[in-house]
Amino acid sequence: ARRSEIVKVALNSVTADSLNSILCVQGISDWSIERVVEQTLCKGHTIILHLEEVPADTSVQDRLFSAVRNMLAGLLRRYPHLAGNIIYLFTSNYEPSAALREHAVPVAVHAPAVERQARHCVKMLQDIVCSGAGVAEVAVTIAAPVPAVHDMRMLCSWWLSIGFHLTQQV
């Protein structure tokens, strides 16, 4: 059966030089990105190369993506028939550079409406409390307004924190 493997590369905390050092094989037993990608490709599987947290500066985007493309070019010299097994996935809060747009179609993702965010928070709090307290079911009512956000990561931190404290009370 053909498998798909996801390799995540966080780009928000690296330079092109530091990215090169983690991309390419350094020794016989390293776990570089190149090694993980190659192990997936040589088995004929699909690799989803998830470049996450692409930075705002388009020139930095281009340098980082160039480093990734150069690493893949080396692999594809050995496995040219598997070029179609590589899928790029970029996630970012910023507009992609022209070079990135050549390899991906931008899709805007927006946070759900405030009411849906509140329902989601209740569900997540119920799941956290049930899991943490070892109970099958719990009813959660949020009396305070759920903060309306455009980035759900902030809301996730909110419900994780509240869920932790609720779990201590059950």
mmCIF file of C-alpha atoms in Angstrom, residues 20-117:
data_model
loop_
_atom_site.group_PDB
_atom_site.id
_atom_site.type_symbol
_atom_site.label_atom_id
_atom_site.label_comp_id
_atom_site.label_asym_id
_atom_site.label_seq_id
_atom_site.Cartn_x
_atom_site.Cartn_y
_atom_site.Cartn_z
ATOM 1 C CA ASN A 20 20.978 24.053 5.190
ATOM 2 C CA SER A 21 22.634 22.388 8.167
ATOM 3 C CA ILE A 22 19.464 20.506 9.147
ATOM 4 C CA LEU A 23 18.342 19.781 5.602
ATOM 5 C CA CYS A 24 21.279 17.803 4.322
ATOM 6 C CA VAL A 25 22.705 14.463 5.366
ATOM 7 C CA GLN A 26 25.679 14.965 7.670
ATOM 8 C CA GLY A 27 26.629 11.395 8.507
ATOM 9 C CA ILE A 28 25.650 7.791 8.407
ATOM 10 C CA SER A 29 23.135 7.923 11.263
ATOM 11 C CA ASP A 30 21.725 11.435 11.184
ATOM 12 C CA TRP A 31 18.050 12.324 11.007
ATOM 13 C CA SER A 32 18.279 15.203 8.583
ATOM 14 C CA ILE A 33 15.255 16.277 6.613
ATOM 15 C CA GLU A 34 16.952 14.908 3.501
ATOM 16 C CA ARG A 35 17.318 11.473 5.130
ATOM 17 C CA VAL A 36 13.666 11.311 6.191
ATOM 18 C CA VAL A 37 12.478 12.472 2.762
ATOM 19 C CA GLU A 38 14.756 9.996 0.978
ATOM 20 C CA GLN A 39 13.614 7.070 3.102
ATOM 21 C CA THR A 40 10.024 7.841 2.156
ATOM 22 C CA LEU A 41 10.741 8.456 -1.533
ATOM 23 C CA CYS A 42 12.892 5.387 -2.113
ATOM 24 C CA LYS A 43 10.000 3.223 -0.884
ATOM 25 C CA GLY A 44 7.776 4.828 -3.530
ATOM 26 C CA HIS A 45 5.657 6.655 -0.971
ATOM 27 C CA THR A 46 4.385 10.234 -1.124
ATOM 28 C CA ILE A 47 6.138 12.917 0.892
ATOM 29 C CA ILE A 48 4.231 15.989 2.046
ATOM 30 C CA LEU A 49 6.861 18.593 2.785
ATOM 31 C CA HIS A 50 5.116 20.971 5.180
ATOM 32 C CA LEU A 51 6.986 24.259 5.376
ATOM 33 C CA GLU A 52 5.239 25.922 8.288
ATOM 34 C CA GLU A 53 5.381 29.413 9.720
ATOM 35 C CA VAL A 54 6.783 30.890 6.517
ATOM 36 C CA PRO A 55 8.179 34.323 7.491
ATOM 37 C CA ALA A 56 6.804 37.665 6.308
ATOM 38 C CA ASP A 57 9.873 38.859 4.382
ATOM 39 C CA THR A 58 9.557 37.549 0.808
ATOM 40 C CA SER A 59 13.335 37.616 0.239
ATOM 41 C CA VAL A 60 13.773 35.385 3.313
ATOM 42 C CA GLN A 61 10.968 33.138 2.020
ATOM 43 C CA ASP A 62 12.844 32.818 -1.281
ATOM 44 C CA ARG A 63 16.181 31.974 0.385
ATOM 45 C CA LEU A 64 14.583 29.348 2.631
ATOM 46 C CA PHE A 65 12.593 27.797 -0.201
ATOM 47 C CA SER A 66 15.704 27.797 -2.408
ATOM 48 C CA ALA A 67 17.555 25.799 0.268
ATOM 49 C CA VAL A 68 14.724 23.252 0.353
ATOM 50 C CA ARG A 69 14.582 23.058 -3.452
ATOM 51 C CA ASN A 70 18.356 22.511 -3.639
ATOM 52 C CA MET A 71 18.134 19.632 -1.167
ATOM 53 C CA LEU A 72 15.304 18.070 -3.171
ATOM 54 C CA ALA A 73 17.187 18.578 -6.453
ATOM 55 C CA GLY A 74 19.983 16.386 -5.084
ATOM 56 C CA LEU A 75 17.518 13.666 -4.146
ATOM 57 C CA LEU A 76 15.721 13.849 -7.467
ATOM 58 C CA ARG A 77 18.991 13.304 -9.340
ATOM 59 C CA ARG A 78 18.991 9.873 -7.669
ATOM 60 C CA TYR A 79 15.214 9.329 -7.902
ATOM 61 C CA PRO A 80 14.026 11.325 -10.944
ATOM 62 C CA HIS A 81 11.052 9.022 -11.508
ATOM 63 C CA LEU A 82 9.680 9.966 -8.050
ATOM 64 C CA ALA A 83 9.458 13.735 -8.547
ATOM 65 C CA GLY A 84 5.662 13.467 -8.621
ATOM 66 C CA ASN A 85 5.696 11.945 -5.129
ATOM 67 C CA ILE A 86 6.595 15.276 -3.505
ATOM 68 C CA ILE A 87 3.855 17.635 -2.374
ATOM 69 C CA TYR A 88 4.624 21.066 -0.942
ATOM 70 C CA LEU A 89 2.436 22.456 1.811
ATOM 71 C CA PHE A 90 3.132 25.981 3.049
ATOM 72 C CA THR A 91 1.438 27.544 6.056
ATOM 73 C CA SER A 92 1.886 31.162 6.953
ATOM 74 C CA ASN A 93 0.183 34.272 8.230
ATOM 75 C CA TYR A 94 1.802 36.229 5.386
ATOM 76 C CA GLU A 95 1.494 36.507 1.632
ATOM 77 C CA PRO A 96 3.718 34.034 -0.227
ATOM 78 C CA SER A 97 6.518 35.225 -2.480
ATOM 79 C CA ALA A 98 6.278 34.736 -6.230
ATOM 80 C CA ALA A 99 8.598 31.706 -5.983
ATOM 81 C CA LEU A 100 6.306 30.019 -3.463
ATOM 82 C CA ARG A 101 3.192 30.821 -5.510
ATOM 83 C CA GLU A 102 4.742 28.907 -8.441
ATOM 84 C CA HIS A 103 4.494 25.738 -6.324
ATOM 85 C CA ALA A 104 1.302 26.284 -4.361
ATOM 86 C CA VAL A 105 -2.125 27.826 -4.578
ATOM 87 C CA PRO A 106 -2.819 30.184 -1.664
ATOM 88 C CA VAL A 107 -5.882 29.272 0.362
ATOM 89 C CA ALA A 108 -7.099 31.747 2.960
ATOM 90 C CA VAL A 109 -8.146 30.152 6.231
ATOM 91 C CA HIS A 110 -10.183 32.190 8.666
ATOM 92 C CA ALA A 111 -11.212 31.584 12.243
ATOM 93 C CA PRO A 112 -14.830 30.509 12.667
ATOM 94 C CA ALA A 113 -17.525 32.900 13.911
ATOM 95 C CA VAL A 114 -17.473 33.738 17.621
ATOM 96 C CA GLU A 115 -20.470 31.501 18.356
ATOM 97 C CA ARG A 116 -18.728 28.502 16.770
ATOM 98 C CA GLN A 117 -15.554 29.354 18.669
#
